[in-house]
GROMACS .gro file of C-alpha atoms in nm:
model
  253
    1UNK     CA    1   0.261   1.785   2.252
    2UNK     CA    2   0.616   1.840   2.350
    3UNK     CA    3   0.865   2.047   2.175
    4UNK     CA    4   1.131   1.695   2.187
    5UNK     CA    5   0.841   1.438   2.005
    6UNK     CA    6   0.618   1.685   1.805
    7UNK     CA    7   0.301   1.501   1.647
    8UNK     CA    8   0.358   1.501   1.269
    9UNK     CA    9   0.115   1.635   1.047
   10UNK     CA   10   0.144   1.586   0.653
   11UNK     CA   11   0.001   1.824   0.374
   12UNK     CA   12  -0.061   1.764   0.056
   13UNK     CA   13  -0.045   1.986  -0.253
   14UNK     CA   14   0.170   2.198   0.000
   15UNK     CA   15   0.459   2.334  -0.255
   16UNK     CA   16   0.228   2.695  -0.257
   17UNK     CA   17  -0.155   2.840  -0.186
   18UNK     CA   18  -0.380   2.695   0.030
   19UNK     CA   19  -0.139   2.390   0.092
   20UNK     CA   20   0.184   2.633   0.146
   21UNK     CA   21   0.023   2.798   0.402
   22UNK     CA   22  -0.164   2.563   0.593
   23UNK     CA   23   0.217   2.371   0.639
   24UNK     CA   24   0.368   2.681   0.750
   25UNK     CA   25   0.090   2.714   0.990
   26UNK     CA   26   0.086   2.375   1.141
   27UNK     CA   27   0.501   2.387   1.228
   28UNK     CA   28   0.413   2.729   1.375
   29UNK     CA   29   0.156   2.565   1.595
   30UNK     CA   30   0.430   2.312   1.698
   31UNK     CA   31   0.425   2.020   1.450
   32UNK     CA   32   0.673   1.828   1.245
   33UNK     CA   33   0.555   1.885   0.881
   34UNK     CA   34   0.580   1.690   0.571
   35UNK     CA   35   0.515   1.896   0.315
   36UNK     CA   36   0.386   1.694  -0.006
   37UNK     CA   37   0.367   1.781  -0.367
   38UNK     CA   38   0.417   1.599  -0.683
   39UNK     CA   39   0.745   1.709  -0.778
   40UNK     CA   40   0.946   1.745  -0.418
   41UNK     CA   41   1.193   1.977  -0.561
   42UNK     CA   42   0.901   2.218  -0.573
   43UNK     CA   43   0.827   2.205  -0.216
   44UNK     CA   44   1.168   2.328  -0.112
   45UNK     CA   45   1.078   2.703  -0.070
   46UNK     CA   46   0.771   2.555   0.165
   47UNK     CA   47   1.032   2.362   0.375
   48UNK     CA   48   1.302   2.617   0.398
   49UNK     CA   49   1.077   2.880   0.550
   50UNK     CA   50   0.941   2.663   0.808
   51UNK     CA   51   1.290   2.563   0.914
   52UNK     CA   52   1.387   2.883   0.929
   53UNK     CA   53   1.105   2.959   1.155
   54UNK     CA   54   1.252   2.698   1.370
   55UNK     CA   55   1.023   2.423   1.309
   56UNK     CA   56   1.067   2.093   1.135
   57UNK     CA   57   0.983   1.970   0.757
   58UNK     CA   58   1.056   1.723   0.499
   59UNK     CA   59   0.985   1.786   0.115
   60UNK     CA   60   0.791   1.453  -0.018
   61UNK     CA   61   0.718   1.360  -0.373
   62UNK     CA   62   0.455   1.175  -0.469
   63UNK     CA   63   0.147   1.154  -0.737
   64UNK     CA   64  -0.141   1.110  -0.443
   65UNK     CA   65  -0.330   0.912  -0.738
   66UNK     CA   66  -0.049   0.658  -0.705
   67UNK     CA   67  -0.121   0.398  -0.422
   68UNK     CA   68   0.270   0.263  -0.460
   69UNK     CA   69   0.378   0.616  -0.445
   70UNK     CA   70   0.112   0.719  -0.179
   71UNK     CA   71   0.248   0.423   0.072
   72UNK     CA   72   0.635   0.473  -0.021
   73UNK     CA   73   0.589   0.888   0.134
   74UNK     CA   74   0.361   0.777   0.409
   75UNK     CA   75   0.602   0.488   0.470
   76UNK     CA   76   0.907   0.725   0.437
   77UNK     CA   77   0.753   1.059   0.641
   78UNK     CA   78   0.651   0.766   0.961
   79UNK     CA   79   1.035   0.666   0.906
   80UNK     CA   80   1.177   1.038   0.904
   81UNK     CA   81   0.969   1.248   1.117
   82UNK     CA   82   0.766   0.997   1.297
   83UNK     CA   83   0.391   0.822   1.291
   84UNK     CA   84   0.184   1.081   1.059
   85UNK     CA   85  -0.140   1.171   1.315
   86UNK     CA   86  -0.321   1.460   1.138
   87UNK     CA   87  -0.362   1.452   0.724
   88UNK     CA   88  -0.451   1.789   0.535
   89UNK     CA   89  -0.599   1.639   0.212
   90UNK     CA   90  -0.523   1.959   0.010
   91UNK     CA   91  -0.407   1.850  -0.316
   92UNK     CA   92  -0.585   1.934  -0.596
   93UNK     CA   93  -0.672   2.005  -1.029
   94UNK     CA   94  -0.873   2.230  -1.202
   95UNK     CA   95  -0.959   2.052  -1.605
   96UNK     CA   96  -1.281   2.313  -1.616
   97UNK     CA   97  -1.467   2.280  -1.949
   98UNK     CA   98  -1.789   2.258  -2.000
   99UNK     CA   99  -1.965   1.962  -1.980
  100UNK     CA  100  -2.031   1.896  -2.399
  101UNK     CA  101  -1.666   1.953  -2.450
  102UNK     CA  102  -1.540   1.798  -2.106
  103UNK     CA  103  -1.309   1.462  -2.219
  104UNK     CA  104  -1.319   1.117  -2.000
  105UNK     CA  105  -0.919   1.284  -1.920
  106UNK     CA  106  -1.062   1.580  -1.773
  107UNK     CA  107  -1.304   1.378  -1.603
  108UNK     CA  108  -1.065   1.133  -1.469
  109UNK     CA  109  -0.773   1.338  -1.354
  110UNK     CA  110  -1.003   1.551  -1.134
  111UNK     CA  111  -1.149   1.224  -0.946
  112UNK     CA  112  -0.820   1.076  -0.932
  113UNK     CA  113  -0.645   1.370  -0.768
  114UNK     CA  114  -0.972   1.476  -0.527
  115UNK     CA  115  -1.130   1.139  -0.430
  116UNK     CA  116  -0.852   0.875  -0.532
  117UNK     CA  117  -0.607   1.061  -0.374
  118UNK     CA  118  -0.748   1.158  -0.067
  119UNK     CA  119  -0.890   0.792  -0.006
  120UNK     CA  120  -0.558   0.646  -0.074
  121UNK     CA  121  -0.367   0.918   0.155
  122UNK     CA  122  -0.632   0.865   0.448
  123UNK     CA  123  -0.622   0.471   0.402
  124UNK     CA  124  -0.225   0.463   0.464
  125UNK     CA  125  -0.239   0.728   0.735
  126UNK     CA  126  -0.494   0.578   0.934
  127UNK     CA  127  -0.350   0.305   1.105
  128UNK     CA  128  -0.058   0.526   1.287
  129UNK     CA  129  -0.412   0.772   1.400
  130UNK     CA  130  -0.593   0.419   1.546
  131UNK     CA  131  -0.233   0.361   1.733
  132UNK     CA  132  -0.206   0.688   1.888
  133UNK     CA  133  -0.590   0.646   1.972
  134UNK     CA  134  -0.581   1.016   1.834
  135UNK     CA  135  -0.591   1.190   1.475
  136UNK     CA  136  -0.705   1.440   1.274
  137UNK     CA  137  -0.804   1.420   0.931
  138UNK     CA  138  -0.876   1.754   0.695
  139UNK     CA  139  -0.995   1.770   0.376
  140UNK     CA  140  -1.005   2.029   0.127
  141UNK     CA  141  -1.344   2.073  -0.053
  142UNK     CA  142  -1.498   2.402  -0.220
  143UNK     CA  143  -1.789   2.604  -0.242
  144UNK     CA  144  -1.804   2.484  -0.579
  145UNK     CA  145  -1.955   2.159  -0.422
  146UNK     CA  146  -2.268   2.348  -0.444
  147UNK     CA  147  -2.257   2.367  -0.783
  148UNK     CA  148  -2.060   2.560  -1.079
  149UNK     CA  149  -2.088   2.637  -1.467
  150UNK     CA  150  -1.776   2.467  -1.624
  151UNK     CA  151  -1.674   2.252  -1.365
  152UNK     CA  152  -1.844   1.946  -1.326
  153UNK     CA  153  -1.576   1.750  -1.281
  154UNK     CA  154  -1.465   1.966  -0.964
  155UNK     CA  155  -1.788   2.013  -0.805
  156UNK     CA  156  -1.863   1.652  -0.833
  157UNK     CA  157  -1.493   1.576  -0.658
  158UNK     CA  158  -1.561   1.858  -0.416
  159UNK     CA  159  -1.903   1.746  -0.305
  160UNK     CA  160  -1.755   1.374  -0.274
  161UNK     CA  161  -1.520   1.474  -0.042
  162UNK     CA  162  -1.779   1.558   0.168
  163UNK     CA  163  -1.974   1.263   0.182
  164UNK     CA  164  -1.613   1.067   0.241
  165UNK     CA  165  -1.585   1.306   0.548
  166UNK     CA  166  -1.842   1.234   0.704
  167UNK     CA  167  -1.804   0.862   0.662
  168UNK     CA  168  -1.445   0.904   0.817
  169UNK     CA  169  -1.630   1.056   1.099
  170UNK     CA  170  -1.809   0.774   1.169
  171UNK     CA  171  -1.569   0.506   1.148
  172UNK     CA  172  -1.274   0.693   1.286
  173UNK     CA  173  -1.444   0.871   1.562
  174UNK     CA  174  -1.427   0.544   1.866
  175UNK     CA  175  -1.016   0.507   1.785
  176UNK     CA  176  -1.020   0.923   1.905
  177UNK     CA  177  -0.982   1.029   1.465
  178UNK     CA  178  -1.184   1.330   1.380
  179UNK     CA  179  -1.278   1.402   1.017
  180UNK     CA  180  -1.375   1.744   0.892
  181UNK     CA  181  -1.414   1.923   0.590
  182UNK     CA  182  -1.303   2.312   0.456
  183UNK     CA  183  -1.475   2.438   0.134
  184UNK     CA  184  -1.360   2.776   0.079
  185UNK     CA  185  -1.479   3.024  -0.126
  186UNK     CA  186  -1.258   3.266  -0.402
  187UNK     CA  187  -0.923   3.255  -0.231
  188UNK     CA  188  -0.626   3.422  -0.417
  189UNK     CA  189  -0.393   3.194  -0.522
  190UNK     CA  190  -0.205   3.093  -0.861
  191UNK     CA  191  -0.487   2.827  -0.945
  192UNK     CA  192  -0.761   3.155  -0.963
  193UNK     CA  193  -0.525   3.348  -1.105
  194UNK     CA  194  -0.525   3.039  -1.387
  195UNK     CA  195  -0.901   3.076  -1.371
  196UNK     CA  196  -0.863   3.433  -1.482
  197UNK     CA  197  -0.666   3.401  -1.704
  198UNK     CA  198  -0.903   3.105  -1.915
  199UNK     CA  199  -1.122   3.323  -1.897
  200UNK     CA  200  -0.938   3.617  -2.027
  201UNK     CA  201  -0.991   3.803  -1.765
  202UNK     CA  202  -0.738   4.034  -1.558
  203UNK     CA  203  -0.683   3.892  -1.233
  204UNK     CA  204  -0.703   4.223  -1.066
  205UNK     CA  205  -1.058   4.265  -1.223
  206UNK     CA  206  -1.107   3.934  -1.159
  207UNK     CA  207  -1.009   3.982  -0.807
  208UNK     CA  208  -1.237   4.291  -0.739
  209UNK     CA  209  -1.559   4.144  -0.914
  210UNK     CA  210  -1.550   3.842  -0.691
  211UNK     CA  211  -1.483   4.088  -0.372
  212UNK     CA  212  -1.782   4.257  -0.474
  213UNK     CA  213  -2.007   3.974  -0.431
  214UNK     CA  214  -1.898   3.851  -0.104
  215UNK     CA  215  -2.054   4.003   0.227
  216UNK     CA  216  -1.694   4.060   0.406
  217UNK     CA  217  -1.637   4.264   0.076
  218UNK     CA  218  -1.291   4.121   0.019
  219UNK     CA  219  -1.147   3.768  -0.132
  220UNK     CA  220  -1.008   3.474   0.094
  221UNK     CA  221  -0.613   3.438   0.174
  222UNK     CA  222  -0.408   3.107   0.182
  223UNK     CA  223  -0.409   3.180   0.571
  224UNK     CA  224  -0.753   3.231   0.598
  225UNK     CA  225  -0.790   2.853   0.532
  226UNK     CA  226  -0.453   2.740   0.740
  227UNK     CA  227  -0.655   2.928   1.048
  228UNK     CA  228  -0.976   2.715   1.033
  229UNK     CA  229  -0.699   2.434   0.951
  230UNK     CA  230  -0.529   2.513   1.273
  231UNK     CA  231  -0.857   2.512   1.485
  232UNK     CA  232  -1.014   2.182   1.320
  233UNK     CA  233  -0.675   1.972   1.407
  234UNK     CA  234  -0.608   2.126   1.755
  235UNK     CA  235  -0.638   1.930   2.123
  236UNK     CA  236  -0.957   2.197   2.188
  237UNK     CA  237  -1.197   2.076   1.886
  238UNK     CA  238  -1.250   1.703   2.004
  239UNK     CA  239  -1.581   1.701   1.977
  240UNK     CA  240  -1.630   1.855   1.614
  241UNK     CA  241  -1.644   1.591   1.375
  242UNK     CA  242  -1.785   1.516   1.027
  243UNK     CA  243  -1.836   1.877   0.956
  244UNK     CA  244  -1.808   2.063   0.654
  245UNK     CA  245  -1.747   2.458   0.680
  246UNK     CA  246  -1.773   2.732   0.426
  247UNK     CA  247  -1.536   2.954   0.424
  248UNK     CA  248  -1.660   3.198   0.170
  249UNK     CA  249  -1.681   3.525   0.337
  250UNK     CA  250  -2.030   3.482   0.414
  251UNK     CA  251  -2.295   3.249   0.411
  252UNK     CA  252  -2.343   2.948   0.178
  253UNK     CA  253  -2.564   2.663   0.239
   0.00000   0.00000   0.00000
């Protein structure tokens, strides 16, 4: 891509963590970046670093559970920055109880966030992918896919998300679309940190007990997961499509 018409990539959940990073990485790697959150005044400290990296953003609002609000940012970031051709599905809610105490809310706001909103922000961004005969499409699952005490609400949104990718794979992959799939591992960010702390647990300890248990003997960054981000929309990976990685510090199945 050319420095004068940059492809535009959007993020979700991109005000801080996983989502922060991955935006700041994707303007570094040349892209125009909409950076998406629910509340868009939240996603100014995301925007202003990029620009003052010299790349280009735009703060978006929008509940990605909301397919009126979901079409008026896709609508508005195709108007702004241009036609949206890679999607980082990253937005996401922990309600972790478990599963006798779990309510139908707890339930639902996981699946609406994780599945809803990830089906509703790939349906609207498709169509500019399918123009431009190219596309990349992201999304954000966990290691907790596999399986976790408390949290199946999460896990059963997380392992979704990887079915859906590799259904995107195969419908997407003639128009030149490729669909792939992160699930990290413990990666330090305010949302384990809120983990932690339900649990009563200091996050320090909290930190070192889960660095204990993982081969590379140390937890996951934000950047960690913008890097494998980077590689999975770049020209080079092509051919890798309806994949799912674990990036856990070690192996997983």
């Amino acid at each position: 891509m050319s420095e004068a018409t940059p492809r535009v990539a959007i993020v979700t959940g991109a005000a801080r963590g996983i989502g922060a990073a991955t935006a700041k990485r994707l303007a570094a790697d040349g892209f125009a970046v909409a950076v998406l959150d629910l509340d868009e005044s939240t996603t100014k400290d995301t925007v202003a670093e990029i620009e003052a990296a010299g790349g280009r953003a735009l703060g978006v609002g929008a509940d990605v559970s909301d397919a009126e609000q979901v079409q008026a940012a896709v609508d508005r970031i195709a108007a702004e920055l241009g036609a949206p051709v890679v999607l980082v599905n990253n937005a996401g809610v922990t309600r972790d109880n478990m599963l006798f105490k779990m309510t139908e809310v707890d339930w639902d706001v996981v699946m609406n966030v994780h599945l809803r909103g990830s089906f509703l922000m790939t349906r609207a961004c498709q169509k500019y992918m399918v123009d431009a005969k190219w596309g990349r499409v992201v999304n954000l699952s966990s290691v907790s896919a596999l399986g976790n005490r408390g949290q199946a609400n999460y896990s059963t949104a997380k392992a979704g998300l990887q079915g859906f990718t590799k259904t995107l794979a195969i419908e997407l992959g003639k128009f030149g679309v490729t669909a792939n799939a992160i699930a990290p591992g413990f990666i330090q960010t305010e949302m384990t940190k809120a983990t932690a702390e339900r649990m009563g647990i200091p996050f320090d300890d909290f930190v070192k007990g889960a660095a204990s248990q993982i081969p590379v003997a140390r937890v996951g960054q934000p950047e960690d997961i913008a890097h494998l981000v980077s590689f999975f929309v770049s020209e080079g990976a092509g051919f890798v499509s309806g994949q799912v990685v674990y990036a856990a510090g070690g192996p997983k199945a």
